[in-house]
PDB file of C-alpha atoms in Angstrom:
ATOM      1  CA  MET N   1      19.607 -24.096  31.572  1.00 34.00           C
ATOM      2  CA  SER N   2      17.018 -24.934  28.944  1.00 37.00           C
ATOM      3  CA  ASP N   3      17.586 -23.395  25.517  1.00 45.00           C
ATOM      4  CA  GLN N   4      13.845 -22.734  25.161  1.00 78.00           C
ATOM      5  CA  LEU N   5      12.362 -19.866  27.139  1.00 88.00           C
ATOM      6  CA  GLU N   6       8.742 -18.823  27.096  1.00 93.00           C
ATOM      7  CA  ILE N   7       8.174 -15.069  27.118  1.00 95.00           C
ATOM      8  CA  ALA N   8       4.999 -13.284  28.194  1.00 96.00           C
ATOM      9  CA  VAL N   9       4.316  -9.606  27.500  1.00 97.00           C
ATOM     10  CA  LEU N  10       1.990  -8.101  30.115  1.00 97.00           C
ATOM     11  CA  LEU N  11       0.028  -4.940  29.285  1.00 96.00           C
ATOM     12  CA  PRO N  12      -2.277  -3.592  32.021  1.00 95.00           C
ATOM     13  CA  CYS N  13      -4.761  -1.188  30.391  1.00 94.00           C
ATOM     14  CA  TYR N  14      -7.486   1.273  31.259  1.00 92.00           C
ATOM     15  CA  ASN N  15      -9.061   3.296  28.440  1.00 91.00           C
ATOM     16  CA  GLU N  16      -6.173   3.007  25.971  1.00 92.00           C
ATOM     17  CA  ALA N  17      -8.164   2.280  22.794  1.00 91.00           C
ATOM     18  CA  SER N  18      -6.256   4.893  20.784  1.00 90.00           C
ATOM     19  CA  THR N  19      -2.877   3.234  21.405  1.00 92.00           C
ATOM     20  CA  ILE N  20      -3.246  -0.376  22.531  1.00 94.00           C
ATOM     21  CA  GLY N  21      -3.674  -1.881  19.058  1.00 94.00           C
ATOM     22  CA  GLN N  22      -0.425  -0.417  17.782  1.00 94.00           C
ATOM     23  CA  VAL N  23       1.393  -1.319  21.017  1.00 95.00           C
ATOM     24  CA  VAL N  24       0.312  -4.970  20.687  1.00 95.00           C
ATOM     25  CA  ARG N  25       1.335  -5.123  17.029  1.00 96.00           C
ATOM     26  CA  ASP N  26       4.709  -3.532  17.792  1.00 95.00           C
ATOM     27  CA  PHE N  27       5.402  -6.017  20.600  1.00 96.00           C
ATOM     28  CA  GLY N  28       4.379  -8.827  18.278  1.00 95.00           C
ATOM     29  CA  ALA N  29       6.908  -7.614  15.723  1.00 95.00           C
ATOM     30  CA  ALA N  30       9.661  -7.082  18.316  1.00 94.00           C
ATOM     31  CA  LEU N  31       9.103 -10.416  20.086  1.00 94.00           C
ATOM     32  CA  PRO N  32       7.550 -12.806  17.560  1.00 93.00           C
ATOM     33  CA  SER N  33       7.718 -15.814  19.890  1.00 92.00           C
ATOM     34  CA  ALA N  34       6.156 -14.062  22.878  1.00 95.00           C
ATOM     35  CA  ARG N  35       2.592 -14.361  24.106  1.00 95.00           C
ATOM     36  CA  ILE N  36       0.959 -10.954  24.570  1.00 97.00           C
ATOM     37  CA  TYR N  37      -1.631 -10.441  27.307  1.00 97.00           C
ATOM     38  CA  VAL N  38      -3.788  -7.362  27.749  1.00 96.00           C
ATOM     39  CA  TYR N  39      -5.550  -7.183  31.106  1.00 96.00           C
ATOM     40  CA  ASP N  40      -8.344  -4.659  30.802  1.00 94.00           C
ATOM     41  CA  ASN N  41      -9.387  -2.768  33.930  1.00 94.00           C
ATOM     42  CA  ASN N  42     -13.006  -1.814  33.139  1.00 92.00           C
ATOM     43  CA  SER N  43     -12.279   0.292  30.056  1.00 92.00           C
ATOM     44  CA  ILE N  44     -15.272   1.969  28.407  1.00 92.00           C
ATOM     45  CA  ASP N  45     -13.622   3.091  25.154  1.00 88.00           C
ATOM     46  CA  GLY N  46     -13.205  -0.188  23.275  1.00 90.00           C
ATOM     47  CA  THR N  47      -9.733  -1.061  24.537  1.00 93.00           C
ATOM     48  CA  PRO N  48     -10.449  -4.837  24.795  1.00 94.00           C
ATOM     49  CA  LEU N  49     -11.724  -5.004  21.208  1.00 94.00           C
ATOM     50  CA  GLN N  50      -8.725  -3.145  19.806  1.00 94.00           C
ATOM     51  CA  ALA N  51      -6.359  -5.435  21.728  1.00 94.00           C
ATOM     52  CA  MET N  52      -8.131  -8.583  20.483  1.00 95.00           C
ATOM     53  CA  LEU N  53      -8.093  -7.374  16.874  1.00 95.00           C
ATOM     54  CA  ALA N  54      -4.351  -6.779  17.205  1.00 93.00           C
ATOM     55  CA  GLY N  55      -3.817 -10.371  18.337  1.00 93.00           C
ATOM     56  CA  ALA N  56      -3.505 -10.141  22.126  1.00 94.00           C
ATOM     57  CA  THR N  57      -5.069 -12.443  24.688  1.00 95.00           C
ATOM     58  CA  VAL N  58      -7.488 -10.207  26.611  1.00 95.00           C
ATOM     59  CA  VAL N  59      -8.577 -10.764  30.213  1.00 95.00           C
ATOM     60  CA  ARG N  60     -10.800  -8.479  32.261  1.00 94.00           C
ATOM     61  CA  GLU N  61      -9.984  -7.512  35.861  1.00 94.00           C
ATOM     62  CA  ARG N  62     -13.040  -5.931  37.487  1.00 93.00           C
ATOM     63  CA  ARG N  63     -11.346  -4.563  40.626  1.00 93.00           C
ATOM     64  CA  GLN N  64     -10.183  -1.068  39.737  1.00 93.00           C
ATOM     65  CA  GLY N  65      -6.505  -0.252  40.127  1.00 90.00           C
ATOM     66  CA  LYS N  66      -3.200  -1.219  38.513  1.00 92.00           C
ATOM     67  CA  GLY N  67      -2.172  -3.176  41.607  1.00 91.00           C
ATOM     68  CA  HIS N  68      -5.168  -5.489  41.234  1.00 94.00           C
ATOM     69  CA  VAL N  69      -4.322  -6.002  37.558  1.00 95.00           C
ATOM     70  CA  VAL N  70      -0.649  -6.823  38.158  1.00 94.00           C
ATOM     71  CA  ARG N  71      -1.527  -9.190  41.015  1.00 94.00           C
ATOM     72  CA  ARG N  72      -3.938 -11.055  38.716  1.00 94.00           C
ATOM     73  CA  MET N  73      -1.392 -11.189  35.882  1.00 95.00           C
ATOM     74  CA  PHE N  74       1.358 -12.577  38.080  1.00 95.00           C
ATOM     75  CA  ALA N  75      -0.979 -15.201  39.514  1.00 94.00           C
ATOM     76  CA  ASP N  76      -2.519 -16.306  36.194  1.00 93.00           C
ATOM     77  CA  ILE N  77       0.345 -16.376  33.719  1.00 95.00           C
ATOM     78  CA  GLU N  78       3.086 -18.988  33.589  1.00 94.00           C
ATOM     79  CA  ALA N  79       6.255 -18.113  31.683  1.00 94.00           C
ATOM     80  CA  ASP N  80      10.026 -18.013  32.016  1.00 95.00           C
ATOM     81  CA  ILE N  81      10.448 -14.309  31.307  1.00 96.00           C
ATOM     82  CA  TYR N  82       7.881 -11.575  31.833  1.00 97.00           C
ATOM     83  CA  VAL N  83       7.990  -8.169  30.144  1.00 97.00           C
ATOM     84  CA  MET N  84       5.602  -5.577  31.578  1.00 96.00           C
ATOM     85  CA  ALA N  85       4.837  -2.277  29.857  1.00 95.00           C
ATOM     86  CA  ASP N  86       2.061   0.289  29.650  1.00 91.00           C
ATOM     87  CA  GLY N  87      -0.504   0.352  26.884  1.00 90.00           C
ATOM     88  CA  ASP N  88      -0.201   4.087  26.200  1.00 88.00           C
ATOM     89  CA  GLY N  89       2.665   3.900  23.716  1.00 87.00           C
ATOM     90  CA  THR N  90       5.191   5.824  25.836  1.00 88.00           C
ATOM     91  CA  TYR N  91       7.574   2.846  25.953  1.00 91.00           C
ATOM     92  CA  SER N  92       9.158   1.467  22.801  1.00 91.00           C
ATOM     93  CA  PRO N  93       8.454  -2.255  22.212  1.00 93.00           C
ATOM     94  CA  GLY N  94      11.736  -2.384  20.316  1.00 92.00           C
ATOM     95  CA  ASP N  95      13.565  -2.004  23.647  1.00 93.00           C
ATOM     96  CA  ALA N  96      12.067  -5.257  24.969  1.00 95.00           C
ATOM     97  CA  GLU N  97      14.881  -7.282  23.388  1.00 94.00           C
ATOM     98  CA  ASP N  98      17.449  -5.256  25.325  1.00 94.00           C
ATOM     99  CA  LEU N  99      15.560  -5.778  28.576  1.00 95.00           C
ATOM    100  CA  ILE N 100      15.428  -9.540  28.008  1.00 95.00           C
ATOM    101  CA  ARG N 101      19.043  -9.757  26.926  1.00 95.00           C
ATOM    102  CA  THR N 102      20.095  -7.854  30.051  1.00 95.00           C
ATOM    103  CA  LEU N 103      17.950 -10.082  32.264  1.00 95.00           C
ATOM    104  CA  LEU N 104      19.647 -13.174  30.822  1.00 94.00           C
ATOM    105  CA  THR N 105      23.229 -11.996  30.567  1.00 94.00           C
ATOM    106  CA  GLU N 106      23.220 -10.315  33.998  1.00 93.00           C
ATOM    107  CA  GLN N 107      21.361 -13.261  35.594  1.00 93.00           C
ATOM    108  CA  ALA N 108      19.055 -10.680  37.162  1.00 94.00           C
ATOM    109  CA  ASP N 109      15.553 -11.140  38.559  1.00 95.00           C
ATOM    110  CA  MET N 110      14.327  -7.714  37.485  1.00 96.00           C
ATOM    111  CA  VAL N 111      15.515  -5.218  34.894  1.00 96.00           C
ATOM    112  CA  VAL N 112      13.997  -1.733  35.131  1.00 95.00           C
ATOM    113  CA  GLY N 113      13.868   0.422  32.026  1.00 93.00           C
ATOM    114  CA  THR N 114      14.711   3.801  33.541  1.00 90.00           C
ATOM    115  CA  ARG N 115      13.231   6.701  31.613  1.00 84.00           C
ATOM    116  CA  ARG N 116      15.652   8.953  29.760  1.00 78.00           C
ATOM    117  CA  ASN N 117      14.451  12.537  29.186  1.00 67.00           C
ATOM    118  CA  ILE N 118      11.410  12.085  31.412  1.00 62.00           C
ATOM    119  CA  ARG N 119      11.433  15.770  32.325  1.00 52.00           C
ATOM    120  CA  VAL N 120      11.226  16.747  28.669  1.00 50.00           C
ATOM    121  CA  GLU N 121       8.902  14.084  27.309  1.00 46.00           C
ATOM    122  CA  ALA N 122       6.508  13.383  30.191  1.00 47.00           C
ATOM    123  CA  GLY N 123       4.545  16.532  29.404  1.00 48.00           C
ATOM    124  CA  ARG N 124       3.512  17.265  33.013  1.00 55.00           C
ATOM    125  CA  GLN N 125       6.043  19.136  35.142  1.00 58.00           C
ATOM    126  CA  GLY N 126       4.201  18.239  38.345  1.00 56.00           C
ATOM    127  CA  HIS N 127       4.692  14.537  37.649  1.00 63.00           C
ATOM    128  CA  ALA N 128       8.361  15.017  36.743  1.00 69.00           C
ATOM    129  CA  PHE N 129       9.035  16.977  39.936  1.00 73.00           C
ATOM    130  CA  GLY N 130       7.161  14.438  42.066  1.00 74.00           C
ATOM    131  CA  ASN N 131       9.092  11.620  40.393  1.00 80.00           C
ATOM    132  CA  ARG N 132      12.411  13.193  41.447  1.00 84.00           C
ATOM    133  CA  ILE N 133      11.254  13.797  45.030  1.00 88.00           C
ATOM    134  CA  PHE N 134       9.894  10.274  45.505  1.00 89.00           C
ATOM    135  CA  ASN N 135      13.013   8.699  44.040  1.00 90.00           C
ATOM    136  CA  LEU N 136      15.192  10.660  46.462  1.00 91.00           C
ATOM    137  CA  LEU N 137      12.918   9.651  49.328  1.00 91.00           C
ATOM    138  CA  TYR N 138      13.045   6.006  48.273  1.00 91.00           C
ATOM    139  CA  ARG N 139      16.830   6.004  48.115  1.00 91.00           C
ATOM    140  CA  SER N 140      17.096   7.551  51.569  1.00 90.00           C
ATOM    141  CA  ILE N 141      14.732   4.985  53.148  1.00 91.00           C
ATOM    142  CA  PHE N 142      15.128   1.712  51.265  1.00 91.00           C
ATOM    143  CA  GLY N 143      18.523   1.888  49.567  1.00 87.00           C
ATOM    144  CA  THR N 144      20.177   2.930  46.326  1.00 86.00           C
ATOM    145  CA  ASP N 145      19.204  -0.009  44.105  1.00 88.00           C
ATOM    146  CA  PHE N 146      16.928   2.081  41.870  1.00 91.00           C
ATOM    147  CA  SER N 147      16.948   5.524  40.311  1.00 88.00           C
ATOM    148  CA  ASP N 148      13.448   5.364  38.745  1.00 89.00           C
ATOM    149  CA  ILE N 149      11.030   3.432  40.941  1.00 89.00           C
ATOM    150  CA  PHE N 150       7.959   4.442  38.912  1.00 88.00           C
ATOM    151  CA  SER N 151       9.040   3.056  35.573  1.00 89.00           C
ATOM    152  CA  GLY N 152       6.374   0.780  34.148  1.00 89.00           C
ATOM    153  CA  TYR N 153       8.727  -0.931  31.677  1.00 94.00           C
ATOM    154  CA  ARG N 154      10.317  -3.949  33.354  1.00 95.00           C
ATOM    155  CA  ALA N 155      11.459  -7.492  32.687  1.00 96.00           C
ATOM    156  CA  PHE N 156      11.170 -10.160  35.380  1.00 96.00           C
ATOM    157  CA  SER N 157      12.349 -13.670  35.994  1.00 95.00           C
ATOM    158  CA  ARG N 158       9.808 -16.305  36.954  1.00 95.00           C
ATOM    159  CA  ARG N 159      11.066 -16.514  40.524  1.00 94.00           C
ATOM    160  CA  PHE N 160      10.572 -12.772  41.024  1.00 96.00           C
ATOM    161  CA  VAL N 161       7.002 -12.922  39.746  1.00 95.00           C
ATOM    162  CA  LYS N 162       6.048 -15.965  41.801  1.00 94.00           C
ATOM    163  CA  SER N 163       7.674 -14.679  44.999  1.00 94.00           C
ATOM    164  CA  PHE N 164       6.214 -11.159  44.809  1.00 94.00           C
ATOM    165  CA  PRO N 165       3.291 -10.739  47.272  1.00 89.00           C
ATOM    166  CA  ALA N 166       1.670  -7.757  45.457  1.00 87.00           C
ATOM    167  CA  VAL N 167      -0.555  -6.209  48.120  1.00 87.00           C
ATOM    168  CA  SER N 168      -0.927  -2.740  46.542  1.00 85.00           C
ATOM    169  CA  ASN N 169      -4.125  -1.714  44.793  1.00 86.00           C
ATOM    170  CA  GLY N 170      -3.087   1.123  42.508  1.00 81.00           C
ATOM    171  CA  PHE N 171      -0.094   2.805  40.903  1.00 81.00           C
ATOM    172  CA  GLU N 172       1.940   2.186  44.062  1.00 85.00           C
ATOM    173  CA  ILE N 173       2.611  -1.332  42.736  1.00 90.00           C
ATOM    174  CA  GLU N 174       5.919  -0.272  41.096  1.00 89.00           C
ATOM    175  CA  THR N 175       7.136   1.041  44.460  1.00 89.00           C
ATOM    176  CA  GLU N 176       6.218  -2.250  46.099  1.00 91.00           C
ATOM    177  CA  MET N 177       8.143  -4.174  43.431  1.00 93.00           C
ATOM    178  CA  SER N 178      11.236  -2.092  44.098  1.00 93.00           C
ATOM    179  CA  VAL N 179      10.993  -2.530  47.872  1.00 92.00           C
ATOM    180  CA  HIS N 180      10.496  -6.284  47.446  1.00 93.00           C
ATOM    181  CA  ALA N 181      13.721  -6.513  45.440  1.00 94.00           C
ATOM    182  CA  SER N 182      15.659  -4.298  47.868  1.00 92.00           C
ATOM    183  CA  ARG N 183      14.338  -6.136  50.913  1.00 92.00           C
ATOM    184  CA  LEU N 184      15.351  -9.580  49.658  1.00 93.00           C
ATOM    185  CA  LYS N 185      18.569  -8.231  48.094  1.00 92.00           C
ATOM    186  CA  LEU N 186      17.640  -9.683  44.709  1.00 94.00           C
ATOM    187  CA  PRO N 187      19.924  -9.226  41.702  1.00 94.00           C
ATOM    188  CA  VAL N 188      18.506  -6.264  39.777  1.00 95.00           C
ATOM    189  CA  THR N 189      19.723  -4.041  36.954  1.00 94.00           C
ATOM    190  CA  GLU N 190      18.677  -0.769  35.373  1.00 94.00           C
ATOM    191  CA  LEU N 191      18.771  -0.026  31.651  1.00 92.00           C
ATOM    192  CA  GLU N 192      18.328   3.541  30.449  1.00 91.00           C
ATOM    193  CA  LEU N 193      15.695   3.816  27.703  1.00 90.00           C
ATOM    194  CA  ASP N 194      13.894   6.576  25.831  1.00 84.00           C
ATOM    195  CA  TYR N 195      10.520   7.681  27.147  1.00 81.00           C
ATOM    196  CA  GLY N 196       8.016   9.362  24.855  1.00 66.00           C
ATOM    197  CA  ARG N 197       4.934  11.507  25.052  1.00 61.00           C
ATOM    198  CA  ARG N 198       1.471  10.046  24.934  1.00 57.00           C
ATOM    199  CA  PRO N 199      -0.057  10.323  21.463  1.00 57.00           C
ATOM    200  CA  GLU N 200      -2.871  12.782  20.898  1.00 57.00           C
ATOM    201  CA  GLY N 201      -6.131  11.461  22.326  1.00 54.00           C
ATOM    202  CA  SER N 202      -4.443   9.459  25.083  1.00 51.00           C
ATOM    203  CA  HIS N 203      -4.558  10.915  28.590  1.00 53.00           C
ATOM    204  CA  SER N 204      -2.723  10.117  31.824  1.00 57.00           C
ATOM    205  CA  LYS N 205      -4.772   8.442  34.575  1.00 59.00           C
ATOM    206  CA  LEU N 206      -2.504   9.798  37.325  1.00 59.00           C
ATOM    207  CA  SER N 207      -3.606  12.525  39.707  1.00 63.00           C
ATOM    208  CA  THR N 208      -0.623  14.552  40.926  1.00 64.00           C
ATOM    209  CA  PHE N 209      -1.876  15.051  44.484  1.00 71.00           C
ATOM    210  CA  LYS N 210      -4.214  12.106  45.020  1.00 75.00           C
ATOM    211  CA  ASP N 211      -1.807   9.473  43.730  1.00 73.00           C
ATOM    212  CA  GLY N 212       1.112  11.288  45.345  1.00 77.00           C
ATOM    213  CA  ALA N 213      -0.626  10.952  48.717  1.00 83.00           C
ATOM    214  CA  LYS N 214      -1.222   7.243  48.072  1.00 82.00           C
ATOM    215  CA  ILE N 215       2.435   6.723  47.268  1.00 84.00           C
ATOM    216  CA  LEU N 216       3.500   8.559  50.429  1.00 88.00           C
ATOM    217  CA  TRP N 217       1.174   6.342  52.445  1.00 89.00           C
ATOM    218  CA  MET N 218       2.630   3.276  50.727  1.00 86.00           C
ATOM    219  CA  PHE N 219       6.148   4.462  51.608  1.00 90.00           C
ATOM    220  CA  ALA N 220       5.114   4.741  55.251  1.00 91.00           C
ATOM    221  CA  MET N 221       3.461   1.303  55.309  1.00 90.00           C
ATOM    222  CA  LEU N 222       6.381  -0.386  53.554  1.00 89.00           C
ATOM    223  CA  MET N 223       8.817   1.287  55.935  1.00 93.00           C
ATOM    224  CA  LYS N 224       6.751   0.047  58.867  1.00 93.00           C
ATOM    225  CA  GLU N 225       6.829  -3.499  57.502  1.00 91.00           C
ATOM    226  CA  THR N 226      10.427  -3.649  56.290  1.00 91.00           C
ATOM    227  CA  ARG N 227      12.229  -1.198  58.615  1.00 93.00           C
ATOM    228  CA  PRO N 228      10.137  -1.106  61.798  1.00 95.00           C
ATOM    229  CA  PHE N 229      12.987  -0.007  64.055  1.00 96.00           C
ATOM    230  CA  ALA N 230      13.600   3.108  61.951  1.00 95.00           C
ATOM    231  CA  PHE N 231       9.851   3.754  61.581  1.00 96.00           C
ATOM    232  CA  PHE N 232       8.957   3.500  65.260  1.00 97.00           C
ATOM    233  CA  GLY N 233      12.289   5.036  66.262  1.00 96.00           C
ATOM    234  CA  LEU N 234      11.421   8.240  64.413  1.00 96.00           C
ATOM    235  CA  ILE N 235       7.999   8.424  66.059  1.00 97.00           C
ATOM    236  CA  SER N 236       9.577   7.634  69.428  1.00 97.00           C
ATOM    237  CA  ALA N 237      12.082  10.472  68.933  1.00 97.00           C
ATOM    238  CA  ALA N 238       9.214  12.881  68.198  1.00 97.00           C
ATOM    239  CA  PHE N 239       7.427  11.931  71.429  1.00 97.00           C
ATOM    240  CA  LEU N 240      10.703  12.127  73.355  1.00 97.00           C
ATOM    241  CA  GLY N 241      11.333  15.617  71.986  1.00 97.00           C
ATOM    242  CA  ALA N 242       7.834  16.758  72.977  1.00 96.00           C
ATOM    243  CA  SER N 243       8.336  15.246  76.445  1.00 96.00           C
ATOM    244  CA  LEU N 244      11.600  17.133  76.939  1.00 96.00           C
ATOM    245  CA  ILE N 245      10.034  20.406  75.791  1.00 96.00           C
ATOM    246  CA  PHE N 246       7.300  20.115  78.431  1.00 95.00           C
ATOM    247  CA  MET N 247       9.682  18.708  81.041  1.00 94.00           C
ATOM    248  CA  ALA N 248      12.468  21.298  80.839  1.00 94.00           C
ATOM    249  CA  PRO N 249      10.728  24.347  82.400  1.00 91.00           C
ATOM    250  CA  VAL N 250       9.280  22.221  85.216  1.00 92.00           C
ATOM    251  CA  LEU N 251      12.727  20.824  86.065  1.00 92.00           C
ATOM    252  CA  ILE N 252      14.335  24.278  85.907  1.00 91.00           C
ATOM    253  CA  GLU N 253      11.733  25.643  88.307  1.00 90.00           C
ATOM    254  CA  TYR N 254      12.125  22.647  90.605  1.00 87.00           C
ATOM    255  CA  PHE N 255      15.911  23.063  90.857  1.00 89.00           C
ATOM    256  CA  GLU N 256      15.501  26.801  91.522  1.00 86.00           C
ATOM    257  CA  THR N 257      12.671  26.658  94.087  1.00 88.00           C
ATOM    258  CA  GLY N 258      12.317  23.029  95.111  1.00 84.00           C
ATOM    259  CA  LEU N 259       8.638  23.184  94.089  1.00 86.00           C
ATOM    260  CA  VAL N 260       6.577  21.665  91.244  1.00 83.00           C
ATOM    261  CA  PRO N 261       3.716  24.141  90.801  1.00 85.00           C
ATOM    262  CA  ARG N 262       2.817  22.930  87.270  1.00 87.00           C
ATOM    263  CA  LEU N 263       1.986  19.333  88.123  1.00 89.00           C
ATOM    264  CA  PRO N 264      -0.280  18.689  85.072  1.00 91.00           C
ATOM    265  CA  THR N 265       2.597  19.688  82.755  1.00 93.00           C
ATOM    266  CA  TRP N 266       4.922  17.289  84.558  1.00 92.00           C
ATOM    267  CA  VAL N 267       2.372  14.479  84.293  1.00 95.00           C
ATOM    268  CA  LEU N 268       1.964  15.162  80.563  1.00 95.00           C
ATOM    269  CA  SER N 269       5.727  15.108  80.010  1.00 95.00           C
ATOM    270  CA  MET N 270       5.987  11.763  81.847  1.00 96.00           C
ATOM    271  CA  ALA N 271       3.132  10.320  79.781  1.00 97.00           C
ATOM    272  CA  LEU N 272       4.882  11.382  76.556  1.00 97.00           C
ATOM    273  CA  LEU N 273       8.127   9.864  77.817  1.00 97.00           C
ATOM    274  CA  LEU N 274       6.387   6.547  78.511  1.00 97.00           C
ATOM    275  CA  VAL N 275       4.863   6.543  75.026  1.00 97.00           C
ATOM    276  CA  ALA N 276       8.316   7.180  73.545  1.00 97.00           C
ATOM    277  CA  ILE N 277       9.788   4.265  75.500  1.00 97.00           C
ATOM    278  CA  MET N 278       6.958   1.931  74.426  1.00 97.00           C
ATOM    279  CA  LEU N 279       7.363   2.907  70.745  1.00 97.00           C
ATOM    280  CA  PHE N 280      11.114   2.347  70.938  1.00 97.00           C
ATOM    281  CA  THR N 281      10.557  -1.081  72.503  1.00 97.00           C
ATOM    282  CA  ALA N 282       7.955  -1.967  69.874  1.00 96.00           C
ATOM    283  CA  GLY N 283      10.433  -1.024  67.152  1.00 96.00           C
ATOM    284  CA  LEU N 284      13.078  -3.320  68.639  1.00 96.00           C
ATOM    285  CA  ILE N 285      10.691  -6.267  68.844  1.00 96.00           C
ATOM    286  CA  LEU N 286       9.165  -5.755  65.397  1.00 96.00           C
ATOM    287  CA  ASP N 287      12.614  -5.390  63.856  1.00 95.00           C
ATOM    288  CA  SER N 288      13.394  -8.965  64.920  1.00 94.00           C
ATOM    289  CA  VAL N 289      10.032 -10.127  63.543  1.00 95.00           C
ATOM    290  CA  SER N 290      10.688  -8.334  60.244  1.00 94.00           C
ATOM    291  CA  ARG N 291      14.112  -9.957  59.914  1.00 93.00           C
ATOM    292  CA  ALA N 292      12.564 -13.381  60.442  1.00 93.00           C
ATOM    293  CA  ARG N 293       9.896 -12.675  57.807  1.00 92.00           C
ATOM    294  CA  THR N 294      12.546 -11.502  55.355  1.00 92.00           C
ATOM    295  CA  GLU N 295      14.500 -14.714  55.889  1.00 93.00           C
ATOM    296  CA  GLN N 296      11.356 -16.775  55.218  1.00 92.00           C
ATOM    297  CA  LEU N 297      10.595 -14.793  52.046  1.00 92.00           C
ATOM    298  CA  ARG N 298      14.168 -15.256  50.888  1.00 93.00           C
ATOM    299  CA  ILE N 299      14.023 -19.007  51.479  1.00 93.00           C
ATOM    300  CA  HIS N 300      10.709 -19.205  49.565  1.00 92.00           C
ATOM    301  CA  TYR N 301      12.198 -17.193  46.715  1.00 93.00           C
ATOM    302  CA  MET N 302      15.159 -19.578  46.486  1.00 92.00           C
ATOM    303  CA  THR N 303      12.863 -22.603  46.175  1.00 90.00           C
ATOM    304  CA  ILE N 304      11.338 -21.230  42.950  1.00 90.00           C
ATOM    305  CA  ALA N 305      13.035 -22.310  39.734  1.00 83.00           C
ATOM    306  CA  ARG N 306      14.200 -19.581  37.365  1.00 80.00           C
ATOM    307  CA  GLN N 307      12.492 -21.346  34.429  1.00 77.00           C
ATOM    308  CA  ARG N 308       9.528 -23.658  34.129  1.00 75.00           C
ATOM    309  CA  PRO N 309       9.931 -27.276  33.017  1.00 65.00           C
ATOM    310  CA  HIS N 310       9.753 -27.317  29.206  1.00 58.00           C
ATOM    311  CA  ASP N 311       8.662 -29.738  26.565  1.00 54.00           C
ATOM    312  CA  ASP N 312       9.767 -29.863  22.952  1.00 47.00           C
ATOM    313  CA  GLU N 313       6.813 -27.800  21.730  1.00 45.00           C
ATOM    314  CA  LYS N 314       7.866 -24.583  23.376  1.00 45.00           C
ATOM    315  CA  SER N 315       9.062 -21.723  21.218  1.00 42.00           C
ATOM    316  CA  PRO N 316      12.780 -20.935  21.192  1.00 42.00           C
ATOM    317  CA  ALA N 317      14.269 -18.240  23.330  1.00 44.00           C
ATOM    318  CA  ILE N 318      15.307 -14.860  22.020  1.00 45.00           C
ATOM    319  CA  PRO N 319      19.038 -14.950  21.291  1.00 45.00           C
ATOM    320  CA  VAL N 320      21.165 -13.184  23.850  1.00 44.00           C
ATOM    321  CA  SER N 321      23.718 -11.909  21.331  1.00 44.00           C
ATOM    322  CA  MET N 322      21.821  -8.711  20.591  1.00 46.00           C
ATOM    323  CA  PRO N 323      23.510  -5.288  20.347  1.00 44.00           C
ATOM    324  CA  LYS N 324      24.386  -4.117  23.829  1.00 48.00           C
ATOM    325  CA  ARG N 325      23.431  -0.834  25.399  1.00 49.00           C
ATOM    326  CA  ARG N 326      24.941   1.030  28.285  1.00 49.00           C
ATOM    327  CA  ILE N 327      23.840  -0.729  31.456  1.00 49.00           C
ATOM    328  CA  ARG N 328      23.637   0.741  34.906  1.00 52.00           C
ATOM    329  CA  LYS N 329      23.949  -1.955  37.548  1.00 50.00           C
ATOM    330  CA  ALA N 330      22.027  -1.471  40.749  1.00 49.00           C
TER     331      ALA N 330
END
C-alpha cells in the first residue's frame, strides 16, 4: 500500500451560510492535508461565498436534492479516502481523524459515525422517533449491519465511492448507501460519535412526514430490487389470503348443498388466486435475476483499486496511530 493517501472532505450544502464557514475551517484544522469541497444545492443565503472565504472548493449542483449532490460529488472527485459530513455544524470535524483511522485499521469500505444522544440533541422528537422506527425496519428487511442508517457523517474508501450507483434524489441517499453495502456484503464498521444541536439561525431541511414517506417508498423500491422474492412473496400472500376469504364460504356451501349459487364470488376468488400464483412466480424469477446482478456488482467492485496511483507530489496520509475509540463492528 502507498504511504501517501489523498483525502477529500465532502460537504453537501443548502442554505447553511450561518455554519458552513466555521465547519470548513474546523475541517481544515482537523485534516490539514485534505481537500475540502462544498457542493452548493441552489442556496440563496450566501452559503457559497462563506465556503469560498473559508478556503473550500465550491461547486454548484442545480438539481435539487441531496441525492443529486452526492452523485455529482462521487462522480467528480478523485481521492483515496472520502469523508462526508453535513454543513450544519452538528458533526464534529475533530472526529474525522477517528473515522479515517478506523477505515484504515479495519480495512473497511465505509465507516458510519453513529449518533450518540440523538434523542437528546436532535431537537425534534418526531425525527428521533422516526429514526428509531426506520432503523428497526431496515434491520428487519436488509440485515443488521447498521444501527443508524441516516447518519450523514461517513468515511469511504475509493472502491465504495466508485462502485456506488447512487440513484436516489433526496435524503434517501444514506439509506441507499447502507443497502449497497449490505447487498454486496462489503466490510463496514460503525463508530459512535457525539451529535449536536444546530446552532441558532440554522434550520433543518427535513419534513417529518414528506421525507418519511419518501424513505418508506425508497425502502419498498430497494426491497423490490434487492430482495424480490420477499417483496413479491408478501404481495402474493396478501392476494392468496383475500382469495381464501372469498373462496371459503362458497366451498362450504358447495360441500353442504352441492350447489354454487354465488358464482361471481367464486370467479373473483379464482382470479385472486391466479394473481397470487403469478406474483409468486415473478418473485422466483426476479430473485435469480437479482442474484446475478449482485454478482456482477460485486465483480465490478473488486476490480476497483482501494487507492489511486500516486506520484511524489501527493500529500502524506494521516497517521493511523491516533487515540482509539470504542468501535462497534457491523
